[in-house]
PDB file of C-alpha atoms in Angstrom:
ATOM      1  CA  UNK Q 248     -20.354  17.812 -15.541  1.00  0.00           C
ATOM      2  CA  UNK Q 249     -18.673  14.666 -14.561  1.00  0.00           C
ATOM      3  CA  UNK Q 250     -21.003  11.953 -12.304  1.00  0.00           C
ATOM      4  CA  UNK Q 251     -20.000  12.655  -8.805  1.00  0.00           C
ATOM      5  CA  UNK Q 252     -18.946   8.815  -8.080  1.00  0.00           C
ATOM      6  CA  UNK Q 253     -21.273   6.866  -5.884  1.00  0.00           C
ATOM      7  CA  UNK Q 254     -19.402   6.446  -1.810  1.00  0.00           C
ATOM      8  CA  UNK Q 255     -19.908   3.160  -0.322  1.00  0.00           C
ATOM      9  CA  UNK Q 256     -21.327   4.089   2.911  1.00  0.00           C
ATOM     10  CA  UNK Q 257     -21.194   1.606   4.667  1.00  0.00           C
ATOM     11  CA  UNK Q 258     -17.404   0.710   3.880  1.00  0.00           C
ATOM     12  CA  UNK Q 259     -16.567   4.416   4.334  1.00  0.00           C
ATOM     13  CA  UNK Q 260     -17.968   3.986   7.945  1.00  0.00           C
ATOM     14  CA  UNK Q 261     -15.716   0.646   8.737  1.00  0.00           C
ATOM     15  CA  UNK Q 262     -12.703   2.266   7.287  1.00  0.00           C
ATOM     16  CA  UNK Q 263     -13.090   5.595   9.455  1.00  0.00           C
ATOM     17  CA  UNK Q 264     -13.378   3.352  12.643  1.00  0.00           C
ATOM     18  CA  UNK Q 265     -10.039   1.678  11.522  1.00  0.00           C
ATOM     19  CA  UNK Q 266      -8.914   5.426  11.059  1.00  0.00           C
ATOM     20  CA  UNK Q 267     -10.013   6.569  14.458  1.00  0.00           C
ATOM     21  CA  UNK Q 268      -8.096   3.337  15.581  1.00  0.00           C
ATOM     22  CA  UNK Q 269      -4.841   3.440  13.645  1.00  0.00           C
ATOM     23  CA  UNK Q 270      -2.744   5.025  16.556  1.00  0.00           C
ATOM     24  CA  UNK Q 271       0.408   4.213  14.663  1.00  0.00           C
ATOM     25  CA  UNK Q 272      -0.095   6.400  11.708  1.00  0.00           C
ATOM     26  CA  UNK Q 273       2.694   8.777  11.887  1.00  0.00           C
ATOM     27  CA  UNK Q 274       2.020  12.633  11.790  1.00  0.00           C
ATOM     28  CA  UNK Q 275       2.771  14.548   9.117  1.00  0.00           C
ATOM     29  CA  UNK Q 276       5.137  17.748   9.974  1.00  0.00           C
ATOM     30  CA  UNK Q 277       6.158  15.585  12.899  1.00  0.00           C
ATOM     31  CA  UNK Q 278       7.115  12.378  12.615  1.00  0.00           C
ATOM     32  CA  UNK Q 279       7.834  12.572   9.086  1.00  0.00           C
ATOM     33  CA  UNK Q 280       7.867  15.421   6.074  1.00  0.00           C
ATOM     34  CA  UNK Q 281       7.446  15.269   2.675  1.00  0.00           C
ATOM     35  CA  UNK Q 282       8.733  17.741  -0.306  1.00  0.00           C
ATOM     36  CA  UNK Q 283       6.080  17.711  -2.826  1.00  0.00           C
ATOM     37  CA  UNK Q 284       7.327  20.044  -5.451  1.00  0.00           C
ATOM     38  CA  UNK Q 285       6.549  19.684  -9.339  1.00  0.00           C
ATOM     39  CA  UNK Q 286       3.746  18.433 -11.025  1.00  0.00           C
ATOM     40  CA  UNK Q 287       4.987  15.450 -12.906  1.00  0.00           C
ATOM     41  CA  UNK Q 288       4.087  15.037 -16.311  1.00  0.00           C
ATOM     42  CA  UNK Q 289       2.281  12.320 -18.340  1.00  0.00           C
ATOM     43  CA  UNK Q 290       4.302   9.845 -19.263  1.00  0.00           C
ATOM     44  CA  UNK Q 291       3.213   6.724 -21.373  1.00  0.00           C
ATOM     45  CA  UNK Q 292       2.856   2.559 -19.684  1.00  0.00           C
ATOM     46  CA  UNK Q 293       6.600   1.484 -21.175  1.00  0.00           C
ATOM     47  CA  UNK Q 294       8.235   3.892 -21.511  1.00  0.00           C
ATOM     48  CA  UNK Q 295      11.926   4.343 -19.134  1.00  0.00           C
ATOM     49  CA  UNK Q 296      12.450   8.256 -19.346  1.00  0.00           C
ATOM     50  CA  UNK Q 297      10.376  10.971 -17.478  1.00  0.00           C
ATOM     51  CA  UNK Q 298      11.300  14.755 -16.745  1.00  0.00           C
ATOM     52  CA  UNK Q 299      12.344  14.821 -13.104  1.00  0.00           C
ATOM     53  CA  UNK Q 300      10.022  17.364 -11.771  1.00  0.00           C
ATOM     54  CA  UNK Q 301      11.380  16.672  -8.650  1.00  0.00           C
ATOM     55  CA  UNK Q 302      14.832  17.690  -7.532  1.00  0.00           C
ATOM     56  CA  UNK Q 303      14.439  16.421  -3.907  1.00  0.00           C
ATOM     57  CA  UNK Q 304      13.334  13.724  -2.722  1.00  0.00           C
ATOM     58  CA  UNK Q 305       9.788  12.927  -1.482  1.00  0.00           C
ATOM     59  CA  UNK Q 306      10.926  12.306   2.188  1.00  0.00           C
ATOM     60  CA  UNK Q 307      13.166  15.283   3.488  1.00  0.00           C
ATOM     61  CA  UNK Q 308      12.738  13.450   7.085  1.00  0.00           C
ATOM     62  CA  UNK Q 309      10.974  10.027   8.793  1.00  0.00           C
ATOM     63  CA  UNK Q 310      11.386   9.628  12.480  1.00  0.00           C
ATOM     64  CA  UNK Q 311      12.722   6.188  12.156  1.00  0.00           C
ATOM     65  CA  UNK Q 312      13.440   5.371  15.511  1.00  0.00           C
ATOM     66  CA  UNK Q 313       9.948   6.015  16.153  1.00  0.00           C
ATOM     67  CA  UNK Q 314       9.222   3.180  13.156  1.00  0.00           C
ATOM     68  CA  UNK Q 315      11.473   0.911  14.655  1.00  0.00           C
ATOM     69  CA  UNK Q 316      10.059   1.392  18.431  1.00  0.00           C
ATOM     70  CA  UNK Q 317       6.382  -0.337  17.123  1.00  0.00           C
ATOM     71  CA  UNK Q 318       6.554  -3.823  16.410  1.00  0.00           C
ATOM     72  CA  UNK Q 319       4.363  -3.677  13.105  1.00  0.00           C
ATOM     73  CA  UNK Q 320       6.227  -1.474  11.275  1.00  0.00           C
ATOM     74  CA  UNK Q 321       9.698  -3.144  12.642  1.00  0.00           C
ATOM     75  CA  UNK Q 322       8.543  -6.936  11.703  1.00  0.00           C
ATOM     76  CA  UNK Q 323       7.463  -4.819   8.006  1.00  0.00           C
ATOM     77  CA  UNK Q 324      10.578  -3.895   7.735  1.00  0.00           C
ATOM     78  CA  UNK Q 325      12.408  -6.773   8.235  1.00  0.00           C
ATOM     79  CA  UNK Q 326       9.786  -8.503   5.284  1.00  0.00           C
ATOM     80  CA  UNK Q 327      11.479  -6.039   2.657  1.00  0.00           C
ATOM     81  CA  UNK Q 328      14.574  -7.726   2.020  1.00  0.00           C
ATOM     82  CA  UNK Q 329      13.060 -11.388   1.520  1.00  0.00           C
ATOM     83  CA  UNK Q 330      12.018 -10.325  -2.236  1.00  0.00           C
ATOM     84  CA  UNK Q 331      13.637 -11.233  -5.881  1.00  0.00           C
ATOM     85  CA  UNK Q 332      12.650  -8.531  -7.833  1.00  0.00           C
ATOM     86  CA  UNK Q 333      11.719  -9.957 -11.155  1.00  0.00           C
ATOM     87  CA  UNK Q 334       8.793 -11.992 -11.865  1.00  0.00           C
ATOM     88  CA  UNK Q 335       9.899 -15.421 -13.803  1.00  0.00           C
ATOM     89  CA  UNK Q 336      12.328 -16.040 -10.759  1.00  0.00           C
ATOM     90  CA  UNK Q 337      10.982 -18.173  -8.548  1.00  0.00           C
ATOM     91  CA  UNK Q 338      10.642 -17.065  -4.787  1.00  0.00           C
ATOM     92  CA  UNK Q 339      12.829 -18.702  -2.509  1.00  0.00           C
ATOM     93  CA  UNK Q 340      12.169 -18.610   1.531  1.00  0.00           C
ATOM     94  CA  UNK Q 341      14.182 -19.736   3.602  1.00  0.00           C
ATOM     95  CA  UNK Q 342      12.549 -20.943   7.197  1.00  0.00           C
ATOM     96  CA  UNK Q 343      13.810 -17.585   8.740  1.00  0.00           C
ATOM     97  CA  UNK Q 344      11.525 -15.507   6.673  1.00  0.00           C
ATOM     98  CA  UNK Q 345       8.335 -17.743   7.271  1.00  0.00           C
ATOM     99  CA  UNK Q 346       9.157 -16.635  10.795  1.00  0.00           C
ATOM    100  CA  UNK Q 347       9.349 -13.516   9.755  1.00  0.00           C
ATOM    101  CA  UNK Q 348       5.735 -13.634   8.069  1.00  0.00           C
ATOM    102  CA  UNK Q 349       4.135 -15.077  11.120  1.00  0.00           C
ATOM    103  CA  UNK Q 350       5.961 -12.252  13.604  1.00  0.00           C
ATOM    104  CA  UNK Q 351       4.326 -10.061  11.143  1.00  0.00           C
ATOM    105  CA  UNK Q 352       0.852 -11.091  11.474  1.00  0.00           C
ATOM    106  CA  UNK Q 353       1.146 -11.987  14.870  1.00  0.00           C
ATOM    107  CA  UNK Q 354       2.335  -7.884  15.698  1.00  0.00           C
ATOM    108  CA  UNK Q 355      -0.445  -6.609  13.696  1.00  0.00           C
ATOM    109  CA  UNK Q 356      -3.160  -8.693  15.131  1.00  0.00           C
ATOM    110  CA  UNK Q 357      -2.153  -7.671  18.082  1.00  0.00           C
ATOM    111  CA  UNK Q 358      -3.592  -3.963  16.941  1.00  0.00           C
ATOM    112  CA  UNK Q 359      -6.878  -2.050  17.723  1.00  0.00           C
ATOM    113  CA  UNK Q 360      -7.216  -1.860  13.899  1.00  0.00           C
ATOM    114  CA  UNK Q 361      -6.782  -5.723  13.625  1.00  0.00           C
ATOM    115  CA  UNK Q 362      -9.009  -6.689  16.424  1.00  0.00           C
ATOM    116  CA  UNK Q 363     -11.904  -4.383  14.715  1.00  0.00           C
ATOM    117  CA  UNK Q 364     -11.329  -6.158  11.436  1.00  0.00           C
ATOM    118  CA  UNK Q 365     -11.592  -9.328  12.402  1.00  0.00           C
ATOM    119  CA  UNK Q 366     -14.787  -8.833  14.314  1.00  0.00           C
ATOM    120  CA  UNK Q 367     -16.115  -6.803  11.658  1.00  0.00           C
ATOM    121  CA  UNK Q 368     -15.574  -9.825   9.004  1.00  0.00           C
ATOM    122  CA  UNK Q 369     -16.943 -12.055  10.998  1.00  0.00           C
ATOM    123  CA  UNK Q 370     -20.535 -10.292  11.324  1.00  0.00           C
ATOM    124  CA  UNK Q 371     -20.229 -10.469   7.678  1.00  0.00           C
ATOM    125  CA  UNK Q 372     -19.543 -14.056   7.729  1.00  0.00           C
ATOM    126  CA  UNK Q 373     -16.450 -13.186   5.704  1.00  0.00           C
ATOM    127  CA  UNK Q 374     -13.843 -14.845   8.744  1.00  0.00           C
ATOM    128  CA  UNK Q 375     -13.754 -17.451  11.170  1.00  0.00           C
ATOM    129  CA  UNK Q 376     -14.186 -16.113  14.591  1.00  0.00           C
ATOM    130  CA  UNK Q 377     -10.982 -18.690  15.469  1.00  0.00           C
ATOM    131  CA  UNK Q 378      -7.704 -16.497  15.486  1.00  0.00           C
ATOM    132  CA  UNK Q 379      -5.552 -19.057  14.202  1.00  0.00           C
ATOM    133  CA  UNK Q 380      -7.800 -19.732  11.280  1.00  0.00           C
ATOM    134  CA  UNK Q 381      -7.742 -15.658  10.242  1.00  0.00           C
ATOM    135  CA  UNK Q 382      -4.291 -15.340  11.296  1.00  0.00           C
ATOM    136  CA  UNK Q 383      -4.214 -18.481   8.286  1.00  0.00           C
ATOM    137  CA  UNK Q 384      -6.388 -16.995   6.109  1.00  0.00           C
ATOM    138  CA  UNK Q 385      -4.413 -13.596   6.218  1.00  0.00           C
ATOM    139  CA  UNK Q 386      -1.552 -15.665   5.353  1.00  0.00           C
ATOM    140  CA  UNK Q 387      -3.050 -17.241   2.343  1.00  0.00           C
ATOM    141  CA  UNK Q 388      -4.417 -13.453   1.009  1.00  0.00           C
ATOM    142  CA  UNK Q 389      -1.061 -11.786   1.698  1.00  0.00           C
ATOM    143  CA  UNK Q 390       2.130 -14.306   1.450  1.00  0.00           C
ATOM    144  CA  UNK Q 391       1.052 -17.480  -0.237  1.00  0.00           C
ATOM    145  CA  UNK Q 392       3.131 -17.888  -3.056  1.00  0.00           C
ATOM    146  CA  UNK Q 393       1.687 -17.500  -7.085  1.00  0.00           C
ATOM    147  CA  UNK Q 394       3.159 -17.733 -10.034  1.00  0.00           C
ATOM    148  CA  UNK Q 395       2.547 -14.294 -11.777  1.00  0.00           C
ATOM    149  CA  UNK Q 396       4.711 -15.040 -14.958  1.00  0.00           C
ATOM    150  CA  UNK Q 397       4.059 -17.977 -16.272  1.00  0.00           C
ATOM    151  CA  UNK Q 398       7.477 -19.115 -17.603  1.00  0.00           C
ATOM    152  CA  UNK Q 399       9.138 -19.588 -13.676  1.00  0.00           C
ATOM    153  CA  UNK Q 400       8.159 -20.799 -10.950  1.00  0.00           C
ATOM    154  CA  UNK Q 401       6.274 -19.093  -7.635  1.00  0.00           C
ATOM    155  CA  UNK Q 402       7.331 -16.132  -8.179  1.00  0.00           C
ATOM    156  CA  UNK Q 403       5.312 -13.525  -6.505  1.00  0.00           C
ATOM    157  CA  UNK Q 404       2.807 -12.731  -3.530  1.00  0.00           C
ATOM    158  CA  UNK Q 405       0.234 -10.278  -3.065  1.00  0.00           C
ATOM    159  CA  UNK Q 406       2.421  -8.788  -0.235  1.00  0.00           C
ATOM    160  CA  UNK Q 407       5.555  -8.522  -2.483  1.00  0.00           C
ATOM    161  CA  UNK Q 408       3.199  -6.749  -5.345  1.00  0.00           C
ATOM    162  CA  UNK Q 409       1.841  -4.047  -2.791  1.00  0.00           C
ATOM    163  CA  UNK Q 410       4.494  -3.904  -0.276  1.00  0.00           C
ATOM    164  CA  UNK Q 411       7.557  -4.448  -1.965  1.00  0.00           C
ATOM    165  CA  UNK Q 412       7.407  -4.149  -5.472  1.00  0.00           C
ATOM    166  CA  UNK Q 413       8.728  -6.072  -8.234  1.00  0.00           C
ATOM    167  CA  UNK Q 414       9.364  -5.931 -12.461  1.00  0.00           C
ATOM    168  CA  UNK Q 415       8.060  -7.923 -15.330  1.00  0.00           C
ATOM    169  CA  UNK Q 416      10.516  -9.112 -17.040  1.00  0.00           C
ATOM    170  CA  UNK Q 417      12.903  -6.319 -15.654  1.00  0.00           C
ATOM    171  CA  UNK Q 418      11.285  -4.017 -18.443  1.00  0.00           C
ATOM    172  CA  UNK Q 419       8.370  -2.424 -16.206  1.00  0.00           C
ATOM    173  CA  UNK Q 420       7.328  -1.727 -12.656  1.00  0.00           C
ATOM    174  CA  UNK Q 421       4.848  -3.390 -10.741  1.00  0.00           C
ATOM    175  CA  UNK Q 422       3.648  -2.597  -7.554  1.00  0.00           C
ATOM    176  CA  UNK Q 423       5.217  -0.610  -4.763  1.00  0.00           C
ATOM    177  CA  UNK Q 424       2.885   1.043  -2.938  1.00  0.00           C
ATOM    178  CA  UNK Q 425       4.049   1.274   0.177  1.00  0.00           C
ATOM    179  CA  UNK Q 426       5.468   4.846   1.859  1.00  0.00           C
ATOM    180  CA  UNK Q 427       7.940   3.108   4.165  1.00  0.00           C
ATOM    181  CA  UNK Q 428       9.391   0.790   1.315  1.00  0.00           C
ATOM    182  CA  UNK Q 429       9.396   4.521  -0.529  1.00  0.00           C
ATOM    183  CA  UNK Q 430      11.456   5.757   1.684  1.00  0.00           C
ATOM    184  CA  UNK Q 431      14.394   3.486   2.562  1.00  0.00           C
ATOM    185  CA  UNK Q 432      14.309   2.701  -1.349  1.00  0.00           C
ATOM    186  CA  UNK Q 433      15.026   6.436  -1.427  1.00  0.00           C
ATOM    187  CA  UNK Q 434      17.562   6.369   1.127  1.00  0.00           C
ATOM    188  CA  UNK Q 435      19.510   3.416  -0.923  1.00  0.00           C
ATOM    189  CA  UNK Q 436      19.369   5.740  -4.241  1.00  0.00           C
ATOM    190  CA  UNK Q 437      17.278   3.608  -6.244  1.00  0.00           C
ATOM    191  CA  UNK Q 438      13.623   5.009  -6.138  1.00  0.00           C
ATOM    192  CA  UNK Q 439      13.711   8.246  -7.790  1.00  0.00           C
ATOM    193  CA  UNK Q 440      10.761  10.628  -7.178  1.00  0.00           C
ATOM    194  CA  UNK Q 441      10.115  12.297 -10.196  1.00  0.00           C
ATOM    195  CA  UNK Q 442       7.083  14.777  -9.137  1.00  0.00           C
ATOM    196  CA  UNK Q 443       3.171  14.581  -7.406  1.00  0.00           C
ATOM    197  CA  UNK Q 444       0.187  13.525 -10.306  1.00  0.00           C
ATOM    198  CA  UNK Q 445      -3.364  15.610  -9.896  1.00  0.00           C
ATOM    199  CA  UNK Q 446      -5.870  17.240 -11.420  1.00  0.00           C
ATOM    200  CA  UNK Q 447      -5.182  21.173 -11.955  1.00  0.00           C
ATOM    201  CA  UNK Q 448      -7.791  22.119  -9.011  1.00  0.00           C
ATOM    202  CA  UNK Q 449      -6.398  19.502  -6.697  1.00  0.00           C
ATOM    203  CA  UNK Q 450      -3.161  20.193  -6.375  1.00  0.00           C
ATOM    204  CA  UNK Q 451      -1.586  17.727  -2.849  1.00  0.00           C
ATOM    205  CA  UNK Q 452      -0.473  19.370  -0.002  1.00  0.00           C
ATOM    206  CA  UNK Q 453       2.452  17.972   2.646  1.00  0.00           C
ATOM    207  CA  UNK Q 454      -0.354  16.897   5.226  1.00  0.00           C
ATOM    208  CA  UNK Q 455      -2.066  14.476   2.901  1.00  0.00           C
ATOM    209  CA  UNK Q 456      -1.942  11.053   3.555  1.00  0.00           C
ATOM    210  CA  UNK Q 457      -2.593   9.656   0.172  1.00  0.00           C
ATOM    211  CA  UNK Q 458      -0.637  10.889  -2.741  1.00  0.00           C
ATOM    212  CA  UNK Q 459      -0.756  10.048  -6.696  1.00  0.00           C
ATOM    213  CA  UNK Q 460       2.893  10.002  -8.122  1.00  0.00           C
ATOM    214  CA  UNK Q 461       5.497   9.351 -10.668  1.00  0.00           C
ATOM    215  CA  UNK Q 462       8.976   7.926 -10.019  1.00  0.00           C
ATOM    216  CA  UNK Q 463      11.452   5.420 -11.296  1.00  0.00           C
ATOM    217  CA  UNK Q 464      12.632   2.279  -9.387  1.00  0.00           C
ATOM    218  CA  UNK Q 465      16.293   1.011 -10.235  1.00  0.00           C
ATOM    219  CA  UNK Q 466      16.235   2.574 -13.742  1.00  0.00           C
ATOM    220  CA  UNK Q 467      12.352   1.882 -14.414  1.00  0.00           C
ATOM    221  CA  UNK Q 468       9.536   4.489 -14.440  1.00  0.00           C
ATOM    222  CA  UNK Q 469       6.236   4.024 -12.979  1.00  0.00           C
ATOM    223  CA  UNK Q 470       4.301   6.626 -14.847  1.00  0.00           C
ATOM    224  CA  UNK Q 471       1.548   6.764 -12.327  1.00  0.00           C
ATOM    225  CA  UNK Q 472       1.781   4.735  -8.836  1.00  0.00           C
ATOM    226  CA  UNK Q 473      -0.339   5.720  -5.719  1.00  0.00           C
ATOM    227  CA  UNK Q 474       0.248   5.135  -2.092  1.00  0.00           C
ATOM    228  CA  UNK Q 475      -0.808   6.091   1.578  1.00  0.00           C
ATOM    229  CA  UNK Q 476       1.615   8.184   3.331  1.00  0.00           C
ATOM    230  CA  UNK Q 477       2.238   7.737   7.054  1.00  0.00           C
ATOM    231  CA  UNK Q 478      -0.358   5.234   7.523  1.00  0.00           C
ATOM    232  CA  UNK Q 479       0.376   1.807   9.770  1.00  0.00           C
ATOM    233  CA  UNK Q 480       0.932  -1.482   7.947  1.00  0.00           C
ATOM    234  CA  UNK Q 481      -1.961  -2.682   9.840  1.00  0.00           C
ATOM    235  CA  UNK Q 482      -4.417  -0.100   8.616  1.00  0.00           C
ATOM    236  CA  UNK Q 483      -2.966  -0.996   4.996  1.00  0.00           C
ATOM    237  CA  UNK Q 484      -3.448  -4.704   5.456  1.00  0.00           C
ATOM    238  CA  UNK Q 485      -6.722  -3.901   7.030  1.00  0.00           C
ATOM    239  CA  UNK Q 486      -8.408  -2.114   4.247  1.00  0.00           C
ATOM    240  CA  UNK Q 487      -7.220  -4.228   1.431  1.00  0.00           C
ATOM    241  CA  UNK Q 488      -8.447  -7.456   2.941  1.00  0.00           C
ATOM    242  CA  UNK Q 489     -11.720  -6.054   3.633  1.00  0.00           C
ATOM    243  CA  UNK Q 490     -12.132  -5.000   0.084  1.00  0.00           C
ATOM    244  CA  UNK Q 491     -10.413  -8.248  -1.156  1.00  0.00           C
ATOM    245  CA  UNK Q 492     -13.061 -10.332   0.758  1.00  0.00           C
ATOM    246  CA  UNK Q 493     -16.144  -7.910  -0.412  1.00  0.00           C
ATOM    247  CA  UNK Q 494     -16.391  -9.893  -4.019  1.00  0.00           C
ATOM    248  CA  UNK Q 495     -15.397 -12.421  -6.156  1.00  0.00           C
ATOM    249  CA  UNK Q 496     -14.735 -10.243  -9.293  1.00  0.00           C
ATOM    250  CA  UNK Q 497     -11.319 -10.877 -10.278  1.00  0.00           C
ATOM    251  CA  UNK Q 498     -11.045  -6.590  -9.981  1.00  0.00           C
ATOM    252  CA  UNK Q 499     -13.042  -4.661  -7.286  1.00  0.00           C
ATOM    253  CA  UNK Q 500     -12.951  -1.043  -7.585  1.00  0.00           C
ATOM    254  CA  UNK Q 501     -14.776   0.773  -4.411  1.00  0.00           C
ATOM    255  CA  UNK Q 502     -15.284   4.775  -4.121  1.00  0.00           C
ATOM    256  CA  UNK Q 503     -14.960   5.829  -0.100  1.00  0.00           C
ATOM    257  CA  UNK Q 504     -14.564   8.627   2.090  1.00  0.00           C
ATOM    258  CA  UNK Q 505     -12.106   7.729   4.704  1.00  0.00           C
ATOM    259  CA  UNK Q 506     -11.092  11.035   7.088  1.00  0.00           C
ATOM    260  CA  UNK Q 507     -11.115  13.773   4.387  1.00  0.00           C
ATOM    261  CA  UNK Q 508     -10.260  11.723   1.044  1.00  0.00           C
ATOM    262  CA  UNK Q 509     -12.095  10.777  -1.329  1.00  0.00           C
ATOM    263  CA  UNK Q 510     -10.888   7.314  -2.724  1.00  0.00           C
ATOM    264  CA  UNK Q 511     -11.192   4.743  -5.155  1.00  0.00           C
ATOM    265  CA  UNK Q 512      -9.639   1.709  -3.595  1.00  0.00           C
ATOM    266  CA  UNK Q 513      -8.605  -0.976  -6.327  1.00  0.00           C
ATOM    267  CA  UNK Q 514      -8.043  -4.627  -5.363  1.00  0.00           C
ATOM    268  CA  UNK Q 515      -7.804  -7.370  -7.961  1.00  0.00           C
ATOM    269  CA  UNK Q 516      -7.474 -10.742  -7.038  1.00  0.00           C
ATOM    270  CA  UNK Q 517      -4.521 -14.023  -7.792  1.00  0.00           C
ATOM    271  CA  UNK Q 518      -7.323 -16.844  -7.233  1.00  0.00           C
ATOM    272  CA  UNK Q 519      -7.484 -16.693  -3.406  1.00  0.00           C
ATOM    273  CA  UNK Q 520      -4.913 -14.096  -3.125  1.00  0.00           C
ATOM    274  CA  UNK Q 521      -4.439 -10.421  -3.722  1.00  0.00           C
ATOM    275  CA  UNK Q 522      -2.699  -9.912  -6.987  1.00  0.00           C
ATOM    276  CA  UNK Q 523      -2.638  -6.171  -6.349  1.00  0.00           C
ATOM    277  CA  UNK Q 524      -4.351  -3.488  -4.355  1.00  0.00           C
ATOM    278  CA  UNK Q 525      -4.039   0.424  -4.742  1.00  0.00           C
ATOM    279  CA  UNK Q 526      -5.664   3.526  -3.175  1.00  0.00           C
ATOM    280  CA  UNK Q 527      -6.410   6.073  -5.638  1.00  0.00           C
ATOM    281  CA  UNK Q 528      -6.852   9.862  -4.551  1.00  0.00           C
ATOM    282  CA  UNK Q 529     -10.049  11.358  -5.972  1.00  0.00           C
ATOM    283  CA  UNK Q 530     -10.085  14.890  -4.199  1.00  0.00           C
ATOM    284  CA  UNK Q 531      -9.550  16.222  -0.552  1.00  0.00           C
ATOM    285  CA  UNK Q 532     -12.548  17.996   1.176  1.00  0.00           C
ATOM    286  CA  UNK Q 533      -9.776  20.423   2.959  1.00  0.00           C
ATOM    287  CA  UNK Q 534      -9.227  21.788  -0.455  1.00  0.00           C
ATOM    288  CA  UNK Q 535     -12.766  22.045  -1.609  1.00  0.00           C
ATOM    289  CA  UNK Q 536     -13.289  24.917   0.880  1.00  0.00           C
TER     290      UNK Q 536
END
């Protein structure tokens, strides 16, 4: 028998409060559905062909008037486009995006899930009770600029890694591990969702709000990527910075229980930034019944 993995209890506990509290997560069935269908198969790190297990795509439907109508996921939407895709080109940003990075903080601190996060960091001495020096601090964790390859210049950002995605060296995926960018990636033709990853006994259903999976992105395959599904940026930006802030290890790998899931959240850090950050699905107590 495997070692049941050891929950972080007190973590678990923050992260349901956020959970409780993230009144933009979309329902499933409702505001969006998603068409699991095959099990996707393994496919080696590298390698640019997978069966398509998958017909369909993941998202038969989003509600996105309903995204557009709250102002976190509207200013995370407009972040998408400010990307180049490729590490080893430098990032350029024009003033009009910096705006755009501010709006974005600004409309998730103005959230329940925000407000708890911030006071729960600073009983752990991790932020400054000062908003502006957070709202700063989020800034430096999420869109200061690093270079990731070193042959260009700044050419990445924890937020591009775990938001938008990007390539090294156009030969391999990196990243993308947000449902929203998921979906209107799917919507322009380019993200191809290839089939659900699990263990035989824990096979995903359409409610779930974390899934394991396999697609390809403009041509590439990501053998195994992993993302939340229907959850608010804020809850997203929540977690990881939490977990991000926990240690100093350059990778921090944390087993919780958040709502049903069991999870192994996995943040490594870019010096003072996030370099990436992941949710992994363990098992679902609905389907241990």
């Amino acid at each position: 028998m495997a070692k049941s993995p050891v929950v972080d209890q007190e973590l678990s506990a923050v992260l349901n409060e956020l959970w409780k509290l993230d009144v933009n997560r979309l329902k499933p069935g409702k505001d969006y559905k998603i068409n699991l269908q095959g099990k996707a198969d393994f496919v080696s790190q590298g390698t640019n062909s997978a069966r398509d297990k998958a017909s369909a795509p993941l998202f038969s439907y989003v509600n996105e008037d309903k995204l557009k109508s709250i102002a976190s996921y509207a200013c995370f939407i407009k972040l998408l486009d400010n990307y180049e895709m490729s590490t080893g080109v430098a990032e350029k940003v024009t003033s009009e995006e910096l705006q755009e990075n501010h709006l974005f903080l600004d409309a998730i601190l103005k959230t329940e899930v925000m407000k708890h996060t911030h006071k729960y960091l600073v009983s752990k001495g991790q932020a400054s009770s000062d908003i502006a020096t957070f709202k700063k601090q989020l800034y430096d964790i999420w869109f200061k600029l690093y270079n990731r390859d070193r042959r260009g210049g700044a050419d990445s950002c924890g937020f591009e890694h775990v938001f938008v995605g990007e390539t090294k060296y156009g030969k391999e995926i990196m990243g993308l591990h947000n449902w929203v960018q998921f979906y209107l990636q799917e919507n322009l033709n380019v993200v191809d969702y290839k089939g659900y990853k699990a263990r035989n006994k824990d096979t995903p259903d359409e409610d779930d709000h974390v899934l394991n999976l396999q697609f390809s992105w403009k041509g590439l395959v990501k053998p195994l990527g992993s993302s939340f599904i229907g959850v608010s940026p804020e809850f997203e930006v929540a977690l990881f910075t939490i977990i991000f802030l926990k240690s100093n290890e350059h990778m921090t790998k944390t087993v919780v229980k958040v709502d049903e899931y069991l999870l192994e959240i996995v943040v490594c850090r870019h010096g003072h930034s996030i370099g990436t950050s992941y949710p992994k699905m363990l098992s679902s107590s609905n389907r241990d019944m």
